[in-house]
PDB file of C-alpha atoms in Angstrom:
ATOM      1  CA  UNK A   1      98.447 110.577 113.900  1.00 63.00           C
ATOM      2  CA  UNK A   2      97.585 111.961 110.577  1.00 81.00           C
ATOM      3  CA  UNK A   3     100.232 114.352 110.615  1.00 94.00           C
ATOM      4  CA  UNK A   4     100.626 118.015 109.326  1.00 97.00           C
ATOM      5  CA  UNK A   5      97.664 118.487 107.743  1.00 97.00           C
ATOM      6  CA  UNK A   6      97.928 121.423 104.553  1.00 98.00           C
ATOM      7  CA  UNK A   7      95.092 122.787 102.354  1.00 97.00           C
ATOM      8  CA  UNK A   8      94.444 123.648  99.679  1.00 97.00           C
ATOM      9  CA  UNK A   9      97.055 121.385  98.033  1.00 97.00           C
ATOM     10  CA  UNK A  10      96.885 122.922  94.809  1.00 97.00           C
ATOM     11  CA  UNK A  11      95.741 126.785  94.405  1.00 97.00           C
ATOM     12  CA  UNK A  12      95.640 128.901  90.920  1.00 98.00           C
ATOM     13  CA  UNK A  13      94.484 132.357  91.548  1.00 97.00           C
ATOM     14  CA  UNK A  14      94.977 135.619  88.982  1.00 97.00           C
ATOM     15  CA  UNK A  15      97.465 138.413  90.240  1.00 97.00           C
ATOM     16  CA  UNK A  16      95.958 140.790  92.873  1.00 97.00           C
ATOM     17  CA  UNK A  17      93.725 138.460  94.127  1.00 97.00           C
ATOM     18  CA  UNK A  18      94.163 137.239  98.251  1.00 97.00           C
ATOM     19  CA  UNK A  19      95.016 133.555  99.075  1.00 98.00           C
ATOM     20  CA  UNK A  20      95.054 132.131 102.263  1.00 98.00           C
ATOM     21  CA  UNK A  21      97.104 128.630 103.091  1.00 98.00           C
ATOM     22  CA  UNK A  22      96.114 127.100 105.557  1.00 98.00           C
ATOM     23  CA  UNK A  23      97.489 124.513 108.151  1.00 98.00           C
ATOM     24  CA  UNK A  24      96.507 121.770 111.312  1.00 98.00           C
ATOM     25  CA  UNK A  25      99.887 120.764 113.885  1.00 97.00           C
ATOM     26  CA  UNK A  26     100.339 117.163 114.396  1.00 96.00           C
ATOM     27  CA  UNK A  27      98.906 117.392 118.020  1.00 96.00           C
ATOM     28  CA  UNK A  28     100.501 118.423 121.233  1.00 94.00           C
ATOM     29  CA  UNK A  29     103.515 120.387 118.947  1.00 95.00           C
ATOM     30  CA  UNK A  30     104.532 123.601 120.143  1.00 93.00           C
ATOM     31  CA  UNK A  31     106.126 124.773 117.340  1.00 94.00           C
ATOM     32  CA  UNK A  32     104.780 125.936 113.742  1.00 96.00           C
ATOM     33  CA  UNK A  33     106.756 127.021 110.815  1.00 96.00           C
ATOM     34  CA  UNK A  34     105.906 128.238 107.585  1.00 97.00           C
ATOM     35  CA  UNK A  35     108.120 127.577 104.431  1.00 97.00           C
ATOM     36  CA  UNK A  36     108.468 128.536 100.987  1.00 97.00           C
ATOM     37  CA  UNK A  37     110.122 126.366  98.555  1.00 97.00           C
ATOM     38  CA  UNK A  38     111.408 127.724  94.995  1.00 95.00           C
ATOM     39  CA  UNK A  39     114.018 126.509  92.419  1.00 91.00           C
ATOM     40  CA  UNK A  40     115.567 130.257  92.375  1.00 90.00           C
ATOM     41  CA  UNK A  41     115.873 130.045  96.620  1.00 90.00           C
ATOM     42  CA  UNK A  42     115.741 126.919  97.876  1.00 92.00           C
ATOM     43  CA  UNK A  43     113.418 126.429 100.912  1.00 94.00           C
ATOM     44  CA  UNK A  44     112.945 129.217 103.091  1.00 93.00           C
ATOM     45  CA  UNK A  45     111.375 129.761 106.769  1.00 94.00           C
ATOM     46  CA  UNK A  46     108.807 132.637 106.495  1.00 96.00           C
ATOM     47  CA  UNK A  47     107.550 132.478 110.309  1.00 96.00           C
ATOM     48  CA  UNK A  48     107.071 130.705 113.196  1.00 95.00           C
ATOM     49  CA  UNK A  49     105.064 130.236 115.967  1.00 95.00           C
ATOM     50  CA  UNK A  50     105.963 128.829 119.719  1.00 94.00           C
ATOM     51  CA  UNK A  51     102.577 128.351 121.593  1.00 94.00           C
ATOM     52  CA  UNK A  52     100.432 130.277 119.231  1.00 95.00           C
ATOM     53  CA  UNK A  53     102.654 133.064 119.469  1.00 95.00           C
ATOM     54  CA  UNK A  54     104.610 134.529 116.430  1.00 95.00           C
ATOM     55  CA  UNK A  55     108.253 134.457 117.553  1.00 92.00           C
ATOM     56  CA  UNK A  56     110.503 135.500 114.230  1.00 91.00           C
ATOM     57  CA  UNK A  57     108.850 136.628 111.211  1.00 92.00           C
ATOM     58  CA  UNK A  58     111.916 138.108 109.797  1.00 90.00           C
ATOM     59  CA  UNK A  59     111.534 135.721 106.544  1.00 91.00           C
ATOM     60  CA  UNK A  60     108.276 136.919 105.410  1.00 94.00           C
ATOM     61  CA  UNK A  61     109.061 138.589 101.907  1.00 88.00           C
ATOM     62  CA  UNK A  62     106.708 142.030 102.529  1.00 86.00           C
ATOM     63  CA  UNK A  63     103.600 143.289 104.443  1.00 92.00           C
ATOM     64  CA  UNK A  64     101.613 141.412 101.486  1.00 96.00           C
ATOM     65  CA  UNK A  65     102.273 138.246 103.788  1.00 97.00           C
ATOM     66  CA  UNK A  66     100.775 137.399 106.950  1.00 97.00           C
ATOM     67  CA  UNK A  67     100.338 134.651 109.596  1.00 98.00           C
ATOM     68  CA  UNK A  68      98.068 133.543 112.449  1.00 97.00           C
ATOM     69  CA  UNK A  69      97.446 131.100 114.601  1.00 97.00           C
ATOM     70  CA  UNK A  70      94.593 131.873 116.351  1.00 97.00           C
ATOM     71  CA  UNK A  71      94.951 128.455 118.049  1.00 95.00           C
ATOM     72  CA  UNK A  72      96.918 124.870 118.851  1.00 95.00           C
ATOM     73  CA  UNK A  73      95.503 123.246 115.943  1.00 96.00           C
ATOM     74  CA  UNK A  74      95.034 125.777 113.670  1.00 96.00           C
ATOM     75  CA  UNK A  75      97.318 128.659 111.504  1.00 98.00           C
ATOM     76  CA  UNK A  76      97.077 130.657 108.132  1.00 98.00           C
ATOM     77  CA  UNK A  77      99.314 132.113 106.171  1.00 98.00           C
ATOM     78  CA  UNK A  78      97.618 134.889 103.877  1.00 98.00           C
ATOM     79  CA  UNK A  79      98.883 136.728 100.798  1.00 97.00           C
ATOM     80  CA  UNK A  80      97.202 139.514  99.573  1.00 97.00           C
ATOM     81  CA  UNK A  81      97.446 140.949  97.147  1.00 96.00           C
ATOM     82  CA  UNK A  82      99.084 138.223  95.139  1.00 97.00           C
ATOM     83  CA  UNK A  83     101.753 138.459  92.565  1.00 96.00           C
ATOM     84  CA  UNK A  84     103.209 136.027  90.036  1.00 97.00           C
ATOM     85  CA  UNK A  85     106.738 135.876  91.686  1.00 96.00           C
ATOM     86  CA  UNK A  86     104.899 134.213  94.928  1.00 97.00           C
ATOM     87  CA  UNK A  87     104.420 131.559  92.877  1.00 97.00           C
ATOM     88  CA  UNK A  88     105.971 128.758  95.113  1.00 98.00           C
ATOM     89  CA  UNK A  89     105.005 125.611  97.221  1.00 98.00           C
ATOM     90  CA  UNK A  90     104.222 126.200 100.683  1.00 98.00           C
ATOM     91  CA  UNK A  91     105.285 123.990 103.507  1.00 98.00           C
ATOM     92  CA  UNK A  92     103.960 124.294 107.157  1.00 98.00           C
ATOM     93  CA  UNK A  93     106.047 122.371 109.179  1.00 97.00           C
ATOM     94  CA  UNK A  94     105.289 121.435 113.595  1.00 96.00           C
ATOM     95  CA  UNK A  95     107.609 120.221 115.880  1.00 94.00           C
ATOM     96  CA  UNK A  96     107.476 119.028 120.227  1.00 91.00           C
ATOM     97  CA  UNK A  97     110.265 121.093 120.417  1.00 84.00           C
ATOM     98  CA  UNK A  98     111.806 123.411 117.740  1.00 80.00           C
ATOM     99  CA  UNK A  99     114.264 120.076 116.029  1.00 84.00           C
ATOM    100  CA  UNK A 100     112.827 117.489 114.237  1.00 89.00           C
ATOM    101  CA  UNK A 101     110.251 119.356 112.347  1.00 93.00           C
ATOM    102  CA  UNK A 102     107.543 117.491 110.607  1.00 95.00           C
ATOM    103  CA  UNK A 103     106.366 118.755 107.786  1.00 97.00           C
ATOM    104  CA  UNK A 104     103.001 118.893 105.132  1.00 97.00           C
ATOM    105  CA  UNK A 105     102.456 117.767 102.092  1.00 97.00           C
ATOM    106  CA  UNK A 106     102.653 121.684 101.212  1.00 98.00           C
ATOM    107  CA  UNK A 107     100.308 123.929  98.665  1.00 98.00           C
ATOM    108  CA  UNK A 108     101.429 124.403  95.644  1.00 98.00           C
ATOM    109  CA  UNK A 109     100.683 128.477  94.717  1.00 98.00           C
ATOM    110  CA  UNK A 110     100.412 129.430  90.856  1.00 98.00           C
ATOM    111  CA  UNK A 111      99.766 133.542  90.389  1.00 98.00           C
ATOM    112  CA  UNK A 112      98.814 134.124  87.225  1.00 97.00           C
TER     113      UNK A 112
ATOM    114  CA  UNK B   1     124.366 134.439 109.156  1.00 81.00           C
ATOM    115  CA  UNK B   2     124.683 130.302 108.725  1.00 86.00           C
ATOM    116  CA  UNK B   3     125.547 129.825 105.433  1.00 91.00           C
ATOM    117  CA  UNK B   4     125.331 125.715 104.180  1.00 96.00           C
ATOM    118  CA  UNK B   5     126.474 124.372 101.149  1.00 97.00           C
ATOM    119  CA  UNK B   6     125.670 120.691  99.845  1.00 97.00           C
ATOM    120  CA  UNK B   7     127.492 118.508  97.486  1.00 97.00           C
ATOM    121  CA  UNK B   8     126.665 116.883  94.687  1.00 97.00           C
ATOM    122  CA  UNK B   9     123.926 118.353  93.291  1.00 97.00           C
ATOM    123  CA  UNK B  10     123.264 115.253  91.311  1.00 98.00           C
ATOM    124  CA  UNK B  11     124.153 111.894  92.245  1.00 98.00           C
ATOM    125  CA  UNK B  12     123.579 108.218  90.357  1.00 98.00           C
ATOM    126  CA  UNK B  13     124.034 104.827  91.959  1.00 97.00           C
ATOM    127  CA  UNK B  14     123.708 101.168  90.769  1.00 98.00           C
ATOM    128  CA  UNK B  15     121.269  99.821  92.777  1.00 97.00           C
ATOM    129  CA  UNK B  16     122.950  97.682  95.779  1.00 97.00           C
ATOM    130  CA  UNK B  17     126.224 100.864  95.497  1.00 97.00           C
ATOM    131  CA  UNK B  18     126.703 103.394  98.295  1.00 98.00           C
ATOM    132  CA  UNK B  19     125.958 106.802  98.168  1.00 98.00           C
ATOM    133  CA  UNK B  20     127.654 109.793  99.666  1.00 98.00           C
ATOM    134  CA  UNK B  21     126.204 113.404  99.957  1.00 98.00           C
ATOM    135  CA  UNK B  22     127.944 116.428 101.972  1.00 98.00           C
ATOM    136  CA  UNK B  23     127.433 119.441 103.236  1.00 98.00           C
ATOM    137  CA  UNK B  24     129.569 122.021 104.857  1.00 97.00           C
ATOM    138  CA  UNK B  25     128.498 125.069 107.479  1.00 96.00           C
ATOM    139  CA  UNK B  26     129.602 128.148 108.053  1.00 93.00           C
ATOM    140  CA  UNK B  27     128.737 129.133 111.820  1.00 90.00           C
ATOM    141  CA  UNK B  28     130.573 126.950 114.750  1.00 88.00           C
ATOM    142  CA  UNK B  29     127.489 127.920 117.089  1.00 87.00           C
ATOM    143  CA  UNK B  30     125.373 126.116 114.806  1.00 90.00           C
ATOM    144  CA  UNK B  31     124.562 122.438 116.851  1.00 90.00           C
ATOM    145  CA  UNK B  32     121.957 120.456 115.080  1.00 93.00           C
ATOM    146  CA  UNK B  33     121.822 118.940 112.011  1.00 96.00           C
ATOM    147  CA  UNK B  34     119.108 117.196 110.530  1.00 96.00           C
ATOM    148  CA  UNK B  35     118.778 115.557 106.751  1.00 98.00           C
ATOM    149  CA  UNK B  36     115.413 115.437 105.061  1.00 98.00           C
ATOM    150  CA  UNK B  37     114.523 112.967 102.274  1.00 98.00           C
ATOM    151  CA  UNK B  38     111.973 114.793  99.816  1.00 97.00           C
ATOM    152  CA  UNK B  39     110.004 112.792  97.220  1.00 96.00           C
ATOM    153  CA  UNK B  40     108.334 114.005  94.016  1.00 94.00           C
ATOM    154  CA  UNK B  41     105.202 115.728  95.341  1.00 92.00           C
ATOM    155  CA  UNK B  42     105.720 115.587  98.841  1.00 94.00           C
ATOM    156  CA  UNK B  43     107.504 117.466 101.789  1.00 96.00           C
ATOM    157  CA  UNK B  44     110.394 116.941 103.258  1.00 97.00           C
ATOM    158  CA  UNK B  45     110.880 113.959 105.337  1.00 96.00           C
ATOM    159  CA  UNK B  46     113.193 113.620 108.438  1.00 96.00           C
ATOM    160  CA  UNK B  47     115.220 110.645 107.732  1.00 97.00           C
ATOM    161  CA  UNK B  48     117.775 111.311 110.623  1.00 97.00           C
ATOM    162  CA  UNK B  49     119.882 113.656 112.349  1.00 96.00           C
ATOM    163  CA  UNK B  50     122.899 114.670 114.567  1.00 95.00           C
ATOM    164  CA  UNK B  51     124.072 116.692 117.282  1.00 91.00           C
ATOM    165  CA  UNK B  52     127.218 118.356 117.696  1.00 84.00           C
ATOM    166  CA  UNK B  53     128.165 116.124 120.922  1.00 85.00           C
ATOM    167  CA  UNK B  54     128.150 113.268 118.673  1.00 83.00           C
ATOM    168  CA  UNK B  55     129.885 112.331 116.009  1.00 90.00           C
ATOM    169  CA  UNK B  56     128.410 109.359 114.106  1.00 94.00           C
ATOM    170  CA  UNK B  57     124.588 108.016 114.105  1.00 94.00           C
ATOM    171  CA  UNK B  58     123.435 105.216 112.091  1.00 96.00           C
ATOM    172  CA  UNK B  59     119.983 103.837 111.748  1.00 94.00           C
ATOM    173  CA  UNK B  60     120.190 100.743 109.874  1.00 96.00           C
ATOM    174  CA  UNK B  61     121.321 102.046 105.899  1.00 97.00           C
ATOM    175  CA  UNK B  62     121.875 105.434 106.579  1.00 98.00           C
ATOM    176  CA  UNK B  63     124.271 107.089 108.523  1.00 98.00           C
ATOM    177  CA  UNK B  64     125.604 110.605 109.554  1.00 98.00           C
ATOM    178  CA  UNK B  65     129.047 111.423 110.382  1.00 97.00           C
ATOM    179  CA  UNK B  66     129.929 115.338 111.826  1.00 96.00           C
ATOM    180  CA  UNK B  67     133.131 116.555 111.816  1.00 94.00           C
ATOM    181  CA  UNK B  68     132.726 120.253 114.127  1.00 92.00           C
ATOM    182  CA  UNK B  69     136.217 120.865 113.229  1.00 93.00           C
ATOM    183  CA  UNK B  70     136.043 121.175 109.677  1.00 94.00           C
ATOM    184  CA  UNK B  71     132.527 121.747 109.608  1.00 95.00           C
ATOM    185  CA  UNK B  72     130.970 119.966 107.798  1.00 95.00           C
ATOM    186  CA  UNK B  73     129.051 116.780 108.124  1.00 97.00           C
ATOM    187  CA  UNK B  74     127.270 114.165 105.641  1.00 98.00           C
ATOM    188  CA  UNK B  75     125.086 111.555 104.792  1.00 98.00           C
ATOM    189  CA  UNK B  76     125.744 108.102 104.253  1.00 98.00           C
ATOM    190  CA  UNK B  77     123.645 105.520 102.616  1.00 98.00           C
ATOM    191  CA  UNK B  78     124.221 101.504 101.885  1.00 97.00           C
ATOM    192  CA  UNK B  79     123.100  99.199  99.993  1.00 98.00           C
ATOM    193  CA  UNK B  80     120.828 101.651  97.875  1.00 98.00           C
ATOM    194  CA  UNK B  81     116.992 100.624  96.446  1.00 97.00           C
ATOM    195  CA  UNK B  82     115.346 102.525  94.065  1.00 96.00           C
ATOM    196  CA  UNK B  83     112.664 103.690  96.355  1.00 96.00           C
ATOM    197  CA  UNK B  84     115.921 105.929  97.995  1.00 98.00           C
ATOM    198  CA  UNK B  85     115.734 107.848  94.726  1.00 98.00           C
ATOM    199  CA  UNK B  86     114.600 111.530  96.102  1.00 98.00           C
ATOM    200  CA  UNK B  87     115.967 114.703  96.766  1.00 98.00           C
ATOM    201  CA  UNK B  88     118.293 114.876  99.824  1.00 98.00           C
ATOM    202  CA  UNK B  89     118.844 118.069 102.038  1.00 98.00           C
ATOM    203  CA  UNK B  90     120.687 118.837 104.746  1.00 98.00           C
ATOM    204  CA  UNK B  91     120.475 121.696 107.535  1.00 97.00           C
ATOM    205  CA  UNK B  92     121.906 123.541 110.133  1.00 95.00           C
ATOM    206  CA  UNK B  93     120.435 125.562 113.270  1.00 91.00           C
ATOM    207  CA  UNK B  94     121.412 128.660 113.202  1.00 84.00           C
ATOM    208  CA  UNK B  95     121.926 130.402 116.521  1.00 74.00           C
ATOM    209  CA  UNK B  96     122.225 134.657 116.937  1.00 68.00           C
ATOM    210  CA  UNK B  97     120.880 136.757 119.146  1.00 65.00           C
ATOM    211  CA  UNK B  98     116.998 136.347 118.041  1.00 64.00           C
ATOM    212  CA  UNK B  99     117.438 133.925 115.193  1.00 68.00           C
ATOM    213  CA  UNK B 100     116.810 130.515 115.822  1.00 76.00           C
ATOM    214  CA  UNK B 101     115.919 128.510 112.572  1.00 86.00           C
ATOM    215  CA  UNK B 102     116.958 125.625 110.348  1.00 91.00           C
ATOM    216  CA  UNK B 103     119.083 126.777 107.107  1.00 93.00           C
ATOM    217  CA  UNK B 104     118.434 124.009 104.223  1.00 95.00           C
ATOM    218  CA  UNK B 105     121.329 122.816 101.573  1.00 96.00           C
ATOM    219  CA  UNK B 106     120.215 123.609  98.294  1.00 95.00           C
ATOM    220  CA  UNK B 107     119.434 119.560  97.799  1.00 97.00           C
ATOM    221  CA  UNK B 108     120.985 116.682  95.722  1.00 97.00           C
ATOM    222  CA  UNK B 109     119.012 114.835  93.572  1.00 97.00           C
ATOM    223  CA  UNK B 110     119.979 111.054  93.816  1.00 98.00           C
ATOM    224  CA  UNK B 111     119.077 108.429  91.507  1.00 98.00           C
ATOM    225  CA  UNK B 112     119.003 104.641  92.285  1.00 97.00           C
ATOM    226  CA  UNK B 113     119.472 102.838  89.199  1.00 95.00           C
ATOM    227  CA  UNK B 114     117.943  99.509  89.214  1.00 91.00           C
TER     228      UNK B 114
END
């Protein structure tokens, strides 16, 4: 399996503009999670999904964030507007069952 | 909420040495605990983990020991190599009424001296 599968992996964008992350499971998971990982915080769940459906998106920062997953094998994570202090690397994680989470090689977000 | 703290922040071996990283938890309903190895440029890798019916695992240099009574639990690795050189961090599953998710240590950076 190719595993979590993130992209962009690198994204600079100017403040105000919208970015959208994007993410493919490892196959078959149930489970998707969205991260955010920052010196100031650490790494951070934003949301996650069990079978497509959004179960606990009490980690997502402010209505500028959102998530989908609009199927299995596929989910976003949109920010819009952007600001500097989202500035961050983004990790989608999947897992069979909610332990042993895989995770992505992330996006790295730069807001200028 | 689960609260986990993780000690050393820094750690550096001799190659060949042991190292030794811990982490303590705050909430006794809390009953998984996984460790993730995370390299320069990449995310976090699941190297191994526990649960709280158990308390030792090993797979082959590393090892994780859980002790529910004091709570905390840590992360044992032998005979180290360079390529273990990488940030370490552990977590716990917090339980609560809704909340379900993993709460990370804040990491320790380890460094394998050759």
């Amino acid at each position: 399996d190719a595993g979590v599968i993130q992209s962009p992996r690198h994204e600079v964008t100017e403040m105000g503009q919208e970015v959208t992350l994007r993410c493919k499971p490892i196959s078959g998971h149930d489970y998707l999670f969205w991260y955010r990982q920052t010196m100031m915080r650490g790494l951070e769940l934003l949301i996650y999904f069990n079978n497509n459906v959004p179960i606990d998106d009490s980690g997502m920062p402010e209505d500028r964030f959102s998530a989908k997953m609009p199927n299995a094998s596929f989910s976003t994570l949109k920010i819009q507007p952007s600001e500097p202090r989202d500035s961050a690397v983004y990790f989608c994680a999947s897992s069979l069952a909610f332990d042993e989470q895989f995770f992505g090689p992330g996006t790295r977000l730069t807001v200028l | 909420g689960e609260n986990v703290e993780q000690h050393p922040s820094t750690l550096s071996v001799q190659e060949g040495d042991s190292a030794v990283i811990k982490c303590t938890y705050s909430d006794s309903a809390s009953n998984y605990f996984p460790w993730y190895k995370q390299e320069l440029g990449k995310g976090p890798q699941l190297i191994i983990d526990i649960r709280s019916n158990v308390g030792e695992k090993k797979d082959q240099r590393i090892a994780v020991t859980l002790n529910k009574t004091a709570k905390h639990f840590s992360l044992h690795i032998t005979e180290t190599q360079p390529e273990d050189s990488a940030v370490y961090f552990c977590a716990a599953r917090e339980y609560g009424g809704a909340t379900n998710k993993l709460i990370f240590g804040t990491g320790t950076l380890l460094a394998v001296q050759p």
